PDB file of C-alpha atoms in Angstrom:
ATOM      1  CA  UNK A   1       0.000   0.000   0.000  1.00 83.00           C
ATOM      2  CA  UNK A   2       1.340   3.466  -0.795  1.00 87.00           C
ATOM      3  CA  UNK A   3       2.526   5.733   1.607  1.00 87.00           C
ATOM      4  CA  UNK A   4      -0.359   8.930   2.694  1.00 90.00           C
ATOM      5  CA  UNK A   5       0.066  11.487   4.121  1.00 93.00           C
ATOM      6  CA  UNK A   6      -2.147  13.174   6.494  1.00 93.00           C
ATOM      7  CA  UNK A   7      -2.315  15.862   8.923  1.00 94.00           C
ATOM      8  CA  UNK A   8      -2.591  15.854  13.024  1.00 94.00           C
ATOM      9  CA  UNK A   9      -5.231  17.782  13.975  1.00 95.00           C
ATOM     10  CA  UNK A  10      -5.643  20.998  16.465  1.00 96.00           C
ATOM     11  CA  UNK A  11      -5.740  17.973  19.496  1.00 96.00           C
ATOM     12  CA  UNK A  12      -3.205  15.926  18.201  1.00 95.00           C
ATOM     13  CA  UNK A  13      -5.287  13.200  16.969  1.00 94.00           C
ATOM     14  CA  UNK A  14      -4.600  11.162  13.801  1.00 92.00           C
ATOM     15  CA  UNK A  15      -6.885  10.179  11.661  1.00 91.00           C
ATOM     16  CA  UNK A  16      -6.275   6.507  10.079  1.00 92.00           C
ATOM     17  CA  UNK A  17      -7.380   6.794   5.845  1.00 93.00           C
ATOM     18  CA  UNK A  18     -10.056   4.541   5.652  1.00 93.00           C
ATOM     19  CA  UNK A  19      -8.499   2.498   2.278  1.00 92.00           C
ATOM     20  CA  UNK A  20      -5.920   1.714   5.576  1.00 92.00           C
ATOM     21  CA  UNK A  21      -8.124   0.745   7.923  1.00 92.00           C
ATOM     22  CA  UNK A  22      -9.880  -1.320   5.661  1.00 92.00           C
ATOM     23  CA  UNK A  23      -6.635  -3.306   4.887  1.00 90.00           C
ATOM     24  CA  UNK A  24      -6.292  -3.866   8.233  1.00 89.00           C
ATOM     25  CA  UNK A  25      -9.718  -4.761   8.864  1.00 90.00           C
ATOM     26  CA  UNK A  26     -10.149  -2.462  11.422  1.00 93.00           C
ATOM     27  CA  UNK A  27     -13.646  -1.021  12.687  1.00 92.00           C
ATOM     28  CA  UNK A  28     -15.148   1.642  14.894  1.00 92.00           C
ATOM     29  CA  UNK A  29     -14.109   0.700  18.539  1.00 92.00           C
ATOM     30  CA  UNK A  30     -11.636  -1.737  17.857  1.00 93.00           C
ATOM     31  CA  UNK A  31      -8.210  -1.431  19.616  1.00 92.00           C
ATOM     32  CA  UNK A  32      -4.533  -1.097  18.122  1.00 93.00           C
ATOM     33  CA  UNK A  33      -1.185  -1.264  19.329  1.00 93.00           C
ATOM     34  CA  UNK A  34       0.972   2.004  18.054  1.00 93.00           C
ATOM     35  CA  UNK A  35       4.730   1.018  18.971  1.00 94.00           C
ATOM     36  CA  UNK A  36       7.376   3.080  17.846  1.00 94.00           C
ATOM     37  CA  UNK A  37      10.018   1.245  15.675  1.00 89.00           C
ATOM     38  CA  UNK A  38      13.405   3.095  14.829  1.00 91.00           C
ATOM     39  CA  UNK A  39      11.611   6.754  14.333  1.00 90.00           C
ATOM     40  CA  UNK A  40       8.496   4.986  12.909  1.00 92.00           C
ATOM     41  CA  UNK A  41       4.320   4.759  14.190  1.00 91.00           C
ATOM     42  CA  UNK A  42       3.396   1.633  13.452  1.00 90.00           C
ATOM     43  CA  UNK A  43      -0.532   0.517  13.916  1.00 90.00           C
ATOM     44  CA  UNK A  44      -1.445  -2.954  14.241  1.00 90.00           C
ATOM     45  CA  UNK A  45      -4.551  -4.072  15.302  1.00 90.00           C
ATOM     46  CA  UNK A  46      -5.018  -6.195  18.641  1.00 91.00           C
ATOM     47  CA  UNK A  47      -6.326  -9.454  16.300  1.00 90.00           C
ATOM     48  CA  UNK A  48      -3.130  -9.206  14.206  1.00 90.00           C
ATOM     49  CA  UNK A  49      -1.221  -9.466  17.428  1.00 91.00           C
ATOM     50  CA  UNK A  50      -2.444 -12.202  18.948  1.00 92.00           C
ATOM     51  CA  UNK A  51      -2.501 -13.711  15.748  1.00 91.00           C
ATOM     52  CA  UNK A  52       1.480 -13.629  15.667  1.00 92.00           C
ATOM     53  CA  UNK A  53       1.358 -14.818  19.453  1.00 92.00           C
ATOM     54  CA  UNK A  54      -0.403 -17.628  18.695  1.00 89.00           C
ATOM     55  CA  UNK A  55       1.611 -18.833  15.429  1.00 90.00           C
ATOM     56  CA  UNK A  56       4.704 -18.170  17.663  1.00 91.00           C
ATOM     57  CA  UNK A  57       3.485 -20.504  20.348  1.00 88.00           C
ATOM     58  CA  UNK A  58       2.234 -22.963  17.896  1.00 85.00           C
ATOM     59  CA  UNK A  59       5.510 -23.261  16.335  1.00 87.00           C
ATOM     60  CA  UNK A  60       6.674 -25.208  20.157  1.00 87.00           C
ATOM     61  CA  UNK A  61       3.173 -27.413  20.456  1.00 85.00           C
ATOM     62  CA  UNK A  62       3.164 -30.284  18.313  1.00 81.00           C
ATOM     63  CA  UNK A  63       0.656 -31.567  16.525  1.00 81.00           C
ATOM     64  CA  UNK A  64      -3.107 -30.880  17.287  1.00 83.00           C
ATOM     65  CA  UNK A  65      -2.186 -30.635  21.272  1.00 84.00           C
ATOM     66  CA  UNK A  66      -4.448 -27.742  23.049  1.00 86.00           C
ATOM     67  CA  UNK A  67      -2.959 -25.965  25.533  1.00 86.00           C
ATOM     68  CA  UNK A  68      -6.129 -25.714  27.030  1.00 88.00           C
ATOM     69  CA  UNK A  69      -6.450 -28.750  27.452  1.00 89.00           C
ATOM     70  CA  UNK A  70      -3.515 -29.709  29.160  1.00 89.00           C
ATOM     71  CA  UNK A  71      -4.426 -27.275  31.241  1.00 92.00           C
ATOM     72  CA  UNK A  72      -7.713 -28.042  32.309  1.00 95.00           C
ATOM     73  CA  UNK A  73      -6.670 -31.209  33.013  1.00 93.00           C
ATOM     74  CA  UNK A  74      -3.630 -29.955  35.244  1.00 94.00           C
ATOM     75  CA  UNK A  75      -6.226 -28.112  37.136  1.00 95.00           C
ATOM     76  CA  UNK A  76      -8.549 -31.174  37.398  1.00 95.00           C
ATOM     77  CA  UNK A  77      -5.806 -33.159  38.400  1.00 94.00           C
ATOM     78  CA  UNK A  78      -4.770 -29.902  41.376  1.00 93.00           C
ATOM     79  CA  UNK A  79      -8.026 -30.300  42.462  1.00 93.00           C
ATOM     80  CA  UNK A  80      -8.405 -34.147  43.117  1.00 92.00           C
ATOM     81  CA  UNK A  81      -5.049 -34.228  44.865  1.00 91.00           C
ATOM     82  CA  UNK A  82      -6.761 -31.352  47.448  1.00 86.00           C
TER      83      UNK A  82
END
């Protein structure tokens, strides 16, 4: 997507181009995460996060294990012992 350039208004704010937020699938209300990378803003929305977080902890679980699974069944297991 091409660079855009846009103006901060009298309070600072910044509006997003809405051919941007579309790309990012991003709606009225939703949340983002602005991080500042070597002199850069960069937006990305909360689902594209935890996206990544999830295909990084997928990458250590094999196969179709759930984690929350395994963890239910620790609990389970906590509680029976008690």
């Amino acid at each position: 997507m091409q660079p855009v350039r846009v103006r901060l208004d009298h309070e600072g704010h910044l509006v997003i181009p809405a051919s941007h937020r579309q790309a990012l699938g991003l709606k009225p209300g939703d949340e983002v995460v602005i991080s500042l990378d070597d002199h850069a803003l960069r937006i990305t929305s909360v689902r594209a996060r935890i996206a990544e977080a999830q295909s990084l902890v997928r990458q250590f679980v094999q196969g179709d294990r759930s984690l929350v699974e395994d963890l239910l069944a620790q609990r389970r297991a906590e509680a029976e012992r008690e």
